Amino acid sequence: MNYPVWNFPILGGSLVVAIIAIIHVLISHLAIGGGAFLAIAEIWSNKISDGEKVRKWLHKFTTFFLVYTTVFGAITGVGIWFSIQLASPEATSLLIHQFVFAWATEWVTFIGELTVLYLYYYGWNSNSRGMQVFLAVAYFVIAWFSLFIINGILTFMLTPGAWTLDNKEIAWGFFNPGYTPSLLIRTLIMFLLAGLAGIMIATFIKDDDEFKSKMIRFSAKWVIPAAVLVPVLTVWYWLTLPESTLKFYEAGIVGVAGGKMEGITRFFWLAVISGALVVLGTSIAAWKPKTVHFSTAISLLLIAQVGFMGAEFFREMARKPYVIKGVLYSNALWAHKAEDKAYMNEPYLSHAKWAPKVQPMTLEHGEWMFRLQCATCHTLDGYRSLTPRTENWTPSFGVRFLENLHEQGVMPPFQGTLQDRAALTSYFMHLHGNDTSPGAVLDTYEKEEKAKAEAMNASMKEAQK
Amino acid sequence: MNPSHLIAALIAQTQAQVPLPSPDPLGYPVPAILLQILSYFTLGLHFIAVNFTLGGLIYLVWTKIRKVDNGASEFLSSSLPLGFSYLVTLGIPPLLFVQVMYGQMFYSSSVIIGAFWILVVPLLILAYGMLYLNKLKKDTRPNTRLVILGISLLAMLTIGFIYVNNLTLSMTPGMWMEKYTANPAGSQLNHGEPTLFARYALFMSPALVVAGAALVLVGILRSKWRGDDAGVPIHELGMKGHLIGRVATLAAAGALISTLPKEFLDTLMAGPGKLFLIFGVGLAALSTAMVVVAAQKKGTVFGIIGIVLMVLEVIMFIAVRDFLRQIYLAEFFKFEDVPVHEQWGMVGIFVASMVAGLALLIVLTVKVSKSAIARYKESHAA
């Protein structure tokens, strides 16, 4: 335990990350696909008779695009950094140290896309048409390169491939097994989102139903590539997933205190169904464009947002119990250290840097076990809350459950001694008004174990007779 | 807490439990000196953008309160959203490099004030969004506009304060354990840090200096392009603000020196920090002289030189700030303790993309600006 754990109540660090990331992912994808949309629409407007009308409409689209992507997109992007360093400083540190110059290169693309977008927007009335088309194309190309880079880091976390802590081979980690299908899926989704944004801006066209229909149909076409190809690419992506992820998905996992960990399955289907609804809704919009209102268009974008929520939660859950698959557990335990039995069986608080000096086998001992070992992912009463999950714990159940924690498949192994497990069990029982002390928990557990062993011995003797 | 108490506290802390995280197992991707240079350079650009935007906002609020319509507010309303987007984007590389160099300290302090640190995100959206609202809503009543700008200003000032809290806390590991165990949710600031308010003042006061210099240049250009004296009130406002900002910065620097532990100050002055400090002060004086000459002679070139010198000045002071940080952390951490696993290939890709990207952006900006200036001249000639 190298870093302090942020014990943010109710939400917990991981949900804070999720909220910011889910908002950001939709906007950032739109920020790239929108560039292609601008470029194609610029070229198209040069070829048709009512091109000036299209350009006027395009100015509205760009105003929305500029404000939405730079205010909400850029800041939530920075927000992801702020939140991941609070929720998982160890993992963030690893990613930063491995990929700092990839990120720095991505920053060059940020400066590039921002500047080009401003030149395009602020030069609207003074740039030549050729320059506007060039700027729109340049914006898209530069912005797509930002995806090219960040995709390597994102997919690395789930499928680090041949990269290891020892070889530190950046190319192996970056161009990992999940890289290409993920890049293609994201590229198609970007076009889809640009189309949805186009439909939304088209609903502002008043008193010109023909033009409104034309722009809605133009925008709806941007959904087609994703509708056709994303299902195929998802199969490819699926094939790159770790075996353990597929097992979680297929079987579901029995979670803490008897609950079912079916989230990964649920979120996958949420993404699939949302995607299908978006395609269906867009098809109807293209069929009856005059009837499309702002509320319809915003609903389509919201459904897409829900789809992103499903996909992002799936991606996060697919890594469980790791934050970087096979390398670092969600609670900052290094996978190689987890194989060191002597380390794992040491009194936990003795090597936990951020634990205060507490009296062993006290409630405080249990509380700090929770704070440092569980609170990265769990809260007491909010997100992934442990209070209801431990409601029926008895001394022996708790101690045994913690001993076999890793067998859940989605939980890291427990670090610490029998006393640590007793203290944590006592702390959880205390949350339900049961004031069994850690010592009493330990006594009960040991008595039961002893009784069990005696019963087993007796039955063996009986069998021998 | 006075400085001598701080020293006593620091000594006591080194003997007590200091939960300093180990450096990342991957080590540094390049020697620390290169990370420092990149960090100073990019942080310099970030600070200039921060100062321009914050200072510009202060001038804008001032013109709205005084109901002065001298052309400055039109320029500022339109350019502040741009300034904000660059301050955010230029903030990315220094944030990257500080995490590489001082990650153990930076992550720890961020978690300790976590609730405030995450508050920076909505505050940024609020500050930025309000600037766009001010720009795009043309028919807003003056008082409403003042409220919009006031919210943005308040949000920016709060963000600055949270940053200063985090960065001062990251330099004093001895303070961490007590704060963390008392409040693991992170809903606390770095109370008790003797340099906190002086540093904050020193962080904020250059805003008037930088934005003032920018207004001087804008005023001169406006008069030049329109062929009249329309820019004079703008550059006069900028000049006044620039000089007031310089006085405020000097006062803040004095306050910081008086609150810094004497031993730390002595160590700083005994090392290369002294040289950078002298260069910084010299560049500041030269830069202000250039801005004054530009304002009097209406000389664009002097204005540009003044701003370039200001960027260099900021970089010098950033280096001094970093040397001071190393002195604070000397008990706990040295760059030499961290192994280097070089990634020269990635550095090459970064440098190549930056050179190509900057070249493209410069060519495009010049082209687009030329046609925009021509159009501006045409419309005002008409």
GROMACS .gro file of C-alpha atoms in nm, chain A residues 41-452:
model
  412
   41ALA     CA    1  -2.055   1.887  -4.506
   42GLU     CA    2  -1.820   2.164  -4.625
   43ILE     CA    3  -1.734   1.969  -4.941
   44TRP     CA    4  -2.100   1.878  -4.996
   45SER     CA    5  -2.209   2.241  -4.955
   46ASN     CA    6  -1.970   2.341  -5.234
   47LYS     CA    7  -2.142   2.102  -5.471
   48ILE     CA    8  -2.511   2.171  -5.420
   49SER     CA    9  -2.730   2.463  -5.522
   50ASP     CA   10  -2.840   2.560  -5.169
   51GLY     CA   11  -2.488   2.527  -5.032
   52GLU     CA   12  -2.501   2.869  -4.864
   53LYS     CA   13  -2.797   2.751  -4.657
   54VAL     CA   14  -2.602   2.444  -4.553
   55ARG     CA   15  -2.306   2.660  -4.454
   56LYS     CA   16  -2.528   2.883  -4.245
   57TRP     CA   17  -2.660   2.574  -4.069
   58LEU     CA   18  -2.308   2.443  -4.036
   59HIS     CA   19  -2.210   2.758  -3.849
   60LYS     CA   20  -2.475   2.676  -3.588
   61PHE     CA   21  -2.346   2.320  -3.572
   62THR     CA   22  -1.990   2.445  -3.523
   63THR     CA   23  -2.091   2.688  -3.246
   64PHE     CA   24  -2.254   2.402  -3.055
   65PHE     CA   25  -1.964   2.172  -3.139
   66LEU     CA   26  -1.700   2.421  -3.026
   67VAL     CA   27  -1.861   2.509  -2.694
   68TYR     CA   28  -1.970   2.154  -2.612
   69THR     CA   29  -1.642   1.984  -2.696
   70THR     CA   30  -1.405   2.246  -2.557
   71VAL     CA   31  -1.592   2.330  -2.236
   72PHE     CA   32  -1.734   1.991  -2.139
   73GLY     CA   33  -1.509   1.762  -2.345
   74ALA     CA   34  -1.173   1.914  -2.263
   75ILE     CA   35  -1.247   1.972  -1.896
   76THR     CA   36  -1.394   1.629  -1.831
   77GLY     CA   37  -1.084   1.490  -2.005
   78VAL     CA   38  -0.867   1.668  -1.751
   79GLY     CA   39  -1.122   1.559  -1.491
   80ILE     CA   40  -1.050   1.194  -1.565
   81TRP     CA   41  -0.689   1.255  -1.469
   82PHE     CA   42  -0.790   1.430  -1.151
   83SER     CA   43  -1.024   1.149  -1.056
   84ILE     CA   44  -0.799   0.853  -1.144
   85GLN     CA   45  -0.511   0.995  -0.944
   86LEU     CA   46  -0.744   1.009  -0.645
   87ALA     CA   47  -0.907   0.671  -0.699
   88SER     CA   48  -0.602   0.470  -0.817
   89PRO     CA   49  -0.279   0.664  -0.770
   90GLU     CA   50  -0.061   0.355  -0.807
   91ALA     CA   51  -0.216   0.259  -1.141
   92THR     CA   52  -0.210   0.620  -1.261
   93SER     CA   53   0.156   0.644  -1.172
   94LEU     CA   54   0.233   0.328  -1.369
   95LEU     CA   55   0.042   0.450  -1.675
   96ILE     CA   56   0.202   0.794  -1.657
   97HIS     CA   57   0.555   0.657  -1.620
   98GLN     CA   58   0.510   0.411  -1.903
   99PHE     CA   59   0.320   0.632  -2.146
  100VAL     CA   60   0.423   0.987  -2.059
  101PHE     CA   61   0.557   1.065  -2.404
  102ALA     CA   62   0.259   0.901  -2.572
  103TRP     CA   63   0.043   1.137  -2.368
  104ALA     CA   64   0.271   1.428  -2.448
  105THR     CA   65   0.230   1.345  -2.817
  106GLU     CA   66  -0.144   1.332  -2.767
  107TRP     CA   67  -0.119   1.677  -2.614
  108VAL     CA   68   0.038   1.800  -2.939
  109THR     CA   69  -0.276   1.676  -3.115
  110PHE     CA   70  -0.491   1.862  -2.859
  111ILE     CA   71  -0.311   2.188  -2.928
  112GLY     CA   72  -0.342   2.116  -3.299
  113GLU     CA   73  -0.712   2.037  -3.303
  114LEU     CA   74  -0.796   2.329  -3.076
  115THR     CA   75  -0.605   2.580  -3.285
  116VAL     CA   76  -0.735   2.449  -3.616
  117LEU     CA   77  -1.092   2.451  -3.485
  118TYR     CA   78  -1.055   2.812  -3.373
  119LEU     CA   79  -0.905   2.912  -3.708
  120TYR     CA   80  -1.198   2.743  -3.878
  121TYR     CA   81  -1.463   2.901  -3.657
  122TYR     CA   82  -1.321   3.249  -3.608
  123GLY     CA   83  -1.220   3.268  -3.974
  124TRP     CA   84  -1.570   3.179  -4.090
  125ASN     CA   85  -1.628   3.511  -4.266
  126SER     CA   86  -1.276   3.582  -4.383
  127ASN     CA   87  -1.132   3.243  -4.487
  128SER     CA   88  -1.161   3.120  -4.843
  129ARG     CA   89  -1.387   2.818  -4.902
  130GLY     CA   90  -1.083   2.609  -4.987
  131MET     CA   91  -0.919   2.705  -4.658
  132GLN     CA   92  -1.235   2.614  -4.464
  133VAL     CA   93  -1.243   2.268  -4.621
  134PHE     CA   94  -0.872   2.223  -4.554
  135LEU     CA   95  -0.911   2.328  -4.190
  136ALA     CA   96  -1.205   2.092  -4.136
  137VAL     CA   97  -1.013   1.799  -4.285
  138ALA     CA   98  -0.698   1.890  -4.088
  139TYR     CA   99  -0.905   1.909  -3.769
  140PHE     CA  100  -1.045   1.560  -3.823
  141VAL     CA  101  -0.709   1.403  -3.906
  142ILE     CA  102  -0.537   1.559  -3.605
  143ALA     CA  103  -0.825   1.473  -3.373
  144TRP     CA  104  -0.832   1.112  -3.494
  145PHE     CA  105  -0.463   1.082  -3.406
  146SER     CA  106  -0.551   1.170  -3.049
  147LEU     CA  107  -0.774   0.863  -3.049
  148PHE     CA  108  -0.499   0.657  -3.211
  149ILE     CA  109  -0.283   0.736  -2.908
  150ILE     CA  110  -0.526   0.720  -2.618
  151ASN     CA  111  -0.673   0.395  -2.750
  152GLY     CA  112  -0.337   0.225  -2.691
  153ILE     CA  113  -0.335   0.329  -2.326
  154LEU     CA  114  -0.700   0.240  -2.264
  155THR     CA  115  -0.678  -0.106  -2.418
  156PHE     CA  116  -0.347  -0.171  -2.242
  157MET     CA  117  -0.531  -0.172  -1.910
  158LEU     CA  118  -0.746  -0.468  -2.010
  159THR     CA  119  -0.518  -0.655  -2.249
  160PRO     CA  120  -0.155  -0.560  -2.177
  161GLY     CA  121  -0.042  -0.840  -2.406
  162ALA     CA  122   0.328  -0.924  -2.392
  163TRP     CA  123   0.413  -0.618  -2.183
  164THR     CA  124   0.544  -0.691  -1.835
  165LEU     CA  125   0.685  -0.489  -1.547
  166ASP     CA  126   1.023  -0.638  -1.630
  167ASN     CA  127   1.040  -0.581  -2.006
  168LYS     CA  128   0.862  -0.239  -1.998
  169GLU     CA  129   0.825  -0.266  -2.378
  170ILE     CA  130   0.603   0.026  -2.464
  171ALA     CA  131   0.522  -0.096  -2.817
  172TRP     CA  132   0.402  -0.433  -2.687
  173GLY     CA  133   0.180  -0.266  -2.433
  174PHE     CA  134   0.053  -0.001  -2.671
  175PHE     CA  135  -0.025  -0.220  -2.974
  176ASN     CA  136  -0.184  -0.485  -2.755
  177PRO     CA  137  -0.437  -0.750  -2.865
  178GLY     CA  138  -0.740  -0.526  -2.806
  179TYR     CA  139  -0.593  -0.223  -2.983
  180THR     CA  140  -0.713  -0.258  -3.344
  181PRO     CA  141  -1.073  -0.373  -3.293
  182SER     CA  142  -1.120  -0.108  -3.027
  183LEU     CA  143  -0.979   0.165  -3.254
  184LEU     CA  144  -1.212   0.066  -3.537
  185ILE     CA  145  -1.519   0.042  -3.315
  186ARG     CA  146  -1.450   0.381  -3.162
  187THR     CA  147  -1.393   0.538  -3.503
  188LEU     CA  148  -1.731   0.417  -3.628
  189ILE     CA  149  -1.906   0.525  -3.308
  190MET     CA  150  -1.763   0.874  -3.361
  191PHE     CA  151  -1.933   0.903  -3.695
  192LEU     CA  152  -2.256   0.783  -3.539
  193LEU     CA  153  -2.238   1.049  -3.269
  194ALA     CA  154  -2.162   1.322  -3.521
  195GLY     CA  155  -2.475   1.217  -3.708
  196LEU     CA  156  -2.685   1.233  -3.391
  197ALA     CA  157  -2.550   1.582  -3.313
  198GLY     CA  158  -2.631   1.683  -3.671
  199ILE     CA  159  -2.990   1.564  -3.629
  200MET     CA  160  -3.017   1.763  -3.308
  201ILE     CA  161  -2.891   2.086  -3.467
  202ALA     CA  162  -3.121   2.026  -3.766
  203THR     CA  163  -3.423   2.036  -3.536
  204PHE     CA  164  -3.353   2.407  -3.484
  205ILE     CA  165  -3.436   2.476  -3.850
  206LYS     CA  166  -3.774   2.648  -3.844
  207ASP     CA  167  -4.014   2.732  -4.127
  208ASP     CA  168  -3.827   2.529  -4.386
  209ASP     CA  169  -3.936   2.167  -4.360
  210GLU     CA  170  -3.765   2.066  -4.681
  211PHE     CA  171  -3.428   2.191  -4.569
  212LYS     CA  172  -3.476   2.041  -4.224
  213SER     CA  173  -3.554   1.702  -4.383
  214LYS     CA  174  -3.252   1.730  -4.606
  215MET     CA  175  -3.016   1.796  -4.314
  216ILE     CA  176  -3.170   1.523  -4.098
  217ARG     CA  177  -3.128   1.270  -4.377
  218PHE     CA  178  -2.771   1.387  -4.439
  219SER     CA  179  -2.695   1.345  -4.068
  220ALA     CA  180  -2.873   1.009  -4.037
  221LYS     CA  181  -2.644   0.855  -4.298
  222TRP     CA  182  -2.355   0.891  -4.052
  223VAL     CA  183  -2.507   0.620  -3.837
  224ILE     CA  184  -2.497   0.355  -4.114
  225PRO     CA  185  -2.126   0.251  -4.093
  226ALA     CA  186  -2.154   0.185  -3.720
  227ALA     CA  187  -2.486   0.005  -3.759
  228VAL     CA  188  -2.337  -0.234  -4.015
  229LEU     CA  189  -1.982  -0.286  -3.892
  230VAL     CA  190  -1.981  -0.248  -3.513
  231PRO     CA  191  -2.150  -0.589  -3.453
  232VAL     CA  192  -1.880  -0.760  -3.663
  233LEU     CA  193  -1.599  -0.568  -3.494
  234THR     CA  194  -1.745  -0.648  -3.152
  235VAL     CA  195  -1.697  -1.018  -3.228
  236TRP     CA  196  -1.331  -0.947  -3.308
  237TYR     CA  197  -1.293  -0.743  -2.988
  238TRP     CA  198  -1.461  -1.024  -2.794
  239LEU     CA  199  -1.202  -1.271  -2.918
  240THR     CA  200  -0.921  -1.059  -2.771
  241LEU     CA  201  -1.071  -1.051  -2.421
  242PRO     CA  202  -0.898  -1.244  -2.143
  243GLU     CA  203  -1.043  -1.584  -2.064
  244SER     CA  204  -1.133  -1.477  -1.711
  245THR     CA  205  -1.345  -1.192  -1.848
  246LEU     CA  206  -1.537  -1.427  -2.071
  247LYS     CA  207  -1.594  -1.658  -1.778
  248PHE     CA  208  -1.738  -1.370  -1.571
  249TYR     CA  209  -1.961  -1.280  -1.856
  250GLU     CA  210  -2.084  -1.631  -1.928
  251ALA     CA  211  -2.137  -1.763  -1.583
  252GLY     CA  212  -2.186  -1.464  -1.362
  253ILE     CA  213  -2.000  -1.469  -1.038
  254VAL     CA  214  -2.126  -1.520  -0.687
  255GLY     CA  215  -2.035  -1.192  -0.524
  256VAL     CA  216  -1.993  -1.062  -0.176
  257ALA     CA  217  -2.235  -1.210   0.077
  258GLY     CA  218  -2.426  -1.417  -0.170
  259GLY     CA  219  -2.517  -1.148  -0.422
  260LYS     CA  220  -2.472  -1.221  -0.789
  261MET     CA  221  -2.202  -1.034  -0.978
  262GLU     CA  222  -2.380  -1.014  -1.307
  263GLY     CA  223  -2.296  -0.651  -1.372
  264ILE     CA  224  -2.061  -0.726  -1.655
  265THR     CA  225  -2.332  -0.915  -1.842
  266ARG     CA  226  -2.595  -0.655  -1.769
  267PHE     CA  227  -2.376  -0.367  -1.884
  268PHE     CA  228  -2.277  -0.544  -2.202
  269TRP     CA  229  -2.639  -0.590  -2.298
  270LEU     CA  230  -2.719  -0.233  -2.196
  271ALA     CA  231  -2.462  -0.117  -2.452
  272VAL     CA  232  -2.597  -0.352  -2.720
  273ILE     CA  233  -2.962  -0.260  -2.666
  274SER     CA  234  -2.884   0.114  -2.653
  275GLY     CA  235  -2.691   0.084  -2.977
  276ALA     CA  236  -2.979  -0.097  -3.143
  277LEU     CA  237  -3.227   0.165  -3.017
  278VAL     CA  238  -3.012   0.447  -3.154
  279VAL     CA  239  -2.998   0.281  -3.496
  280LEU     CA  240  -3.373   0.218  -3.491
  281GLY     CA  241  -3.450   0.573  -3.376
  282THR     CA  242  -3.226   0.725  -3.640
  283SER     CA  243  -3.385   0.514  -3.912
  284ILE     CA  244  -3.728   0.641  -3.808
  285ALA     CA  245  -3.593   0.998  -3.802
  286ALA     CA  246  -3.459   0.956  -4.157
  287TRP     CA  247  -3.792   0.808  -4.268
  288LYS     CA  248  -4.010   1.084  -4.115
  289PRO     CA  249  -3.766   1.377  -4.079
  290LYS     CA  250  -4.033   1.647  -4.056
  291THR     CA  251  -4.169   1.497  -3.736
  292VAL     CA  252  -3.834   1.501  -3.557
  293HIS     CA  253  -3.827   1.743  -3.265
  294PHE     CA  254  -3.543   1.856  -3.044
  295SER     CA  255  -3.671   1.623  -2.771
  296THR     CA  256  -3.645   1.325  -3.008
  297ALA     CA  257  -3.292   1.417  -3.105
  298ILE     CA  258  -3.176   1.475  -2.750
  299SER     CA  259  -3.334   1.142  -2.650
  300LEU     CA  260  -3.125   0.967  -2.913
  301LEU     CA  261  -2.812   1.129  -2.774
  302LEU     CA  262  -2.914   1.032  -2.420
  303ILE     CA  263  -2.967   0.672  -2.528
  304ALA     CA  264  -2.620   0.682  -2.682
  305GLN     CA  265  -2.493   0.816  -2.348
  306VAL     CA  266  -2.655   0.520  -2.170
  307GLY     CA  267  -2.489   0.290  -2.423
  308PHE     CA  268  -2.154   0.445  -2.341
  309MET     CA  269  -2.227   0.391  -1.975
  310GLY     CA  270  -2.284   0.022  -2.045
  311ALA     CA  271  -1.969  -0.008  -2.253
  312GLU     CA  272  -1.749   0.178  -2.004
  313PHE     CA  273  -1.875  -0.022  -1.706
  314PHE     CA  274  -1.825  -0.341  -1.906
  315ARG     CA  275  -1.467  -0.240  -1.984
  316GLU     CA  276  -1.400  -0.157  -1.620
  317MET     CA  277  -1.559  -0.477  -1.490
  318ALA     CA  278  -1.383  -0.686  -1.753
  319ARG     CA  279  -1.054  -0.604  -1.578
  320LYS     CA  280  -1.168  -0.726  -1.237
  321PRO     CA  281  -1.013  -0.788  -0.994
  322TYR     CA  282  -0.734  -0.588  -1.152
  323VAL     CA  283  -0.705  -0.228  -1.254
  324ILE     CA  284  -0.432  -0.332  -1.498
  325LYS     CA  285  -0.505  -0.689  -1.592
  326GLY     CA  286  -0.261  -0.936  -1.442
  327VAL     CA  287  -0.033  -0.658  -1.313
  328LEU     CA  288  -0.202  -0.451  -1.044
  329TYR     CA  289  -0.512  -0.531  -0.839
  330SER     CA  290  -0.786  -0.272  -0.797
  331ASN     CA  291  -0.678  -0.207  -0.439
  332ALA     CA  292  -0.318  -0.130  -0.541
  333LEU     CA  293  -0.177  -0.473  -0.457
  334TRP     CA  294   0.085  -0.572  -0.714
  335ALA     CA  295   0.014  -0.913  -0.869
  336HIS     CA  296   0.373  -1.028  -0.817
  337LYS     CA  297   0.355  -0.938  -0.449
  338ALA     CA  298   0.033  -1.134  -0.413
  339GLU     CA  299   0.233  -1.446  -0.499
  340ASP     CA  300   0.468  -1.385  -0.207
  341LYS     CA  301   0.303  -1.579   0.074
  342ALA     CA  302   0.526  -1.438   0.346
  343TYR     CA  303   0.435  -1.082   0.244
  344MET     CA  304   0.065  -1.162   0.216
  345ASN     CA  305   0.057  -1.320   0.563
  346GLU     CA  306   0.233  -1.036   0.743
  347PRO     CA  307   0.019  -0.822   0.976
  348TYR     CA  308  -0.133  -0.587   0.718
  349LEU     CA  309  -0.109  -0.261   0.907
  350SER     CA  310   0.259  -0.319   0.982
  351HIS     CA  311   0.348  -0.256   0.619
  352ALA     CA  312   0.059  -0.027   0.527
  353LYS     CA  313   0.230   0.312   0.503
  354TRP     CA  314  -0.086   0.510   0.557
  355ALA     CA  315  -0.217   0.336   0.867
  356PRO     CA  316  -0.190   0.525   1.193
  357LYS     CA  317  -0.053   0.342   1.493
  358VAL     CA  318  -0.357   0.157   1.623
  359GLN     CA  319  -0.400  -0.094   1.901
  360PRO     CA  320  -0.420  -0.442   1.743
  361MET     CA  321  -0.750  -0.628   1.771
  362THR     CA  322  -0.960  -0.318   1.824
  363LEU     CA  323  -1.243  -0.168   1.628
  364GLU     CA  324  -0.998   0.092   1.496
  365HIS     CA  325  -0.779  -0.188   1.365
  366GLY     CA  326  -1.076  -0.322   1.167
  367GLU     CA  327  -1.173   0.024   1.048
  368TRP     CA  328  -0.826   0.089   0.903
  369MET     CA  329  -0.828  -0.255   0.742
  370PHE     CA  330  -1.145  -0.144   0.564
  371ARG     CA  331  -1.015   0.201   0.477
  372LEU     CA  332  -0.692   0.081   0.325
  373GLN     CA  333  -0.785  -0.253   0.176
  374CYS     CA  334  -1.151  -0.223   0.072
  375ALA     CA  335  -1.232   0.147   0.026
  376THR     CA  336  -1.065   0.181  -0.315
  377CYS     CA  337  -1.370   0.008  -0.463
  378HIS     CA  338  -1.626  -0.001  -0.181
  379THR     CA  339  -1.808   0.249   0.036
  380LEU     CA  340  -1.995   0.166   0.352
  381ASP     CA  341  -2.337   0.296   0.252
  382GLY     CA  342  -2.318   0.418  -0.105
  383TYR     CA  343  -2.165   0.275  -0.420
  384ARG     CA  344  -2.073  -0.094  -0.386
  385SER     CA  345  -2.167  -0.059  -0.022
  386LEU     CA  346  -2.041  -0.309   0.228
  387THR     CA  347  -2.291  -0.246   0.505
  388PRO     CA  348  -2.578  -0.435   0.337
  389ARG     CA  349  -2.339  -0.691   0.190
  390THR     CA  350  -2.215  -0.790   0.534
  391GLU     CA  351  -2.554  -0.783   0.706
  392ASN     CA  352  -2.567  -1.154   0.778
  393TRP     CA  353  -2.205  -1.204   0.868
  394THR     CA  354  -2.122  -1.418   1.167
  395PRO     CA  355  -1.773  -1.430   1.320
  396SER     CA  356  -1.678  -1.756   1.154
  397PHE     CA  357  -1.838  -1.677   0.819
  398GLY     CA  358  -1.657  -1.341   0.799
  399VAL     CA  359  -1.316  -1.479   0.884
  400ARG     CA  360  -1.352  -1.768   0.637
  401PHE     CA  361  -1.499  -1.548   0.367
  402LEU     CA  362  -1.206  -1.308   0.387
  403GLU     CA  363  -0.959  -1.592   0.379
  404ASN     CA  364  -1.105  -1.712   0.051
  405LEU     CA  365  -1.183  -1.370  -0.090
  406HIS     CA  366  -0.992  -1.419  -0.415
  407GLU     CA  367  -1.197  -1.726  -0.498
  408GLN     CA  368  -1.483  -1.491  -0.583
  409GLY     CA  369  -1.293  -1.418  -0.902
  410VAL     CA  370  -1.373  -1.048  -0.886
  411MET     CA  371  -1.194  -0.972  -0.559
  412PRO     CA  372  -0.822  -0.940  -0.486
  413PRO     CA  373  -0.670  -1.176  -0.230
  414PHE     CA  374  -0.694  -1.068   0.133
  415GLN     CA  375  -0.372  -0.932   0.277
  416GLY     CA  376  -0.302  -0.997   0.641
  417THR     CA  377  -0.321  -1.235   0.931
  418LEU     CA  378  -0.601  -1.420   1.104
  419GLN     CA  379  -0.612  -1.130   1.353
  420ASP     CA  380  -0.657  -0.885   1.066
  421ARG     CA  381  -0.949  -1.087   0.934
  422ALA     CA  382  -1.104  -1.103   1.279
  423ALA     CA  383  -1.067  -0.727   1.324
  424LEU     CA  384  -1.226  -0.652   0.987
  425THR     CA  385  -1.510  -0.897   1.051
  426SER     CA  386  -1.572  -0.736   1.387
  427TYR     CA  387  -1.578  -0.393   1.222
  428PHE     CA  388  -1.839  -0.503   0.968
  429MET     CA  389  -2.050  -0.668   1.238
  430HIS     CA  390  -2.025  -0.350   1.443
  431LEU     CA  391  -2.185  -0.160   1.153
  432HIS     CA  392  -2.499  -0.364   1.214
  433GLY     CA  393  -2.508  -0.290   1.586
  434ASN     CA  394  -2.336  -0.614   1.681
  435ASP     CA  395  -2.056  -0.526   1.920
  436THR     CA  396  -1.865  -0.854   1.908
  437SER     CA  397  -1.503  -0.756   1.964
  438PRO     CA  398  -1.225  -0.876   1.733
  439GLY     CA  399  -1.102  -1.099   2.014
  440ALA     CA  400  -1.446  -1.256   2.051
  441VAL     CA  401  -1.466  -1.304   1.672
  442LEU     CA  402  -1.133  -1.480   1.681
  443ASP     CA  403  -1.234  -1.698   1.977
  444THR     CA  404  -1.558  -1.804   1.813
  445TYR     CA  405  -1.384  -1.881   1.487
  446GLU     CA  406  -1.108  -2.081   1.658
  447LYS     CA  407  -1.356  -2.273   1.869
  448GLU     CA  408  -1.557  -2.363   1.562
  449GLU     CA  409  -1.246  -2.463   1.374
  450LYS     CA  410  -1.133  -2.673   1.667
  451ALA     CA  411  -1.471  -2.837   1.696
  452LYS     CA  412  -1.467  -2.906   1.326
   0.00000   0.00000   0.00000
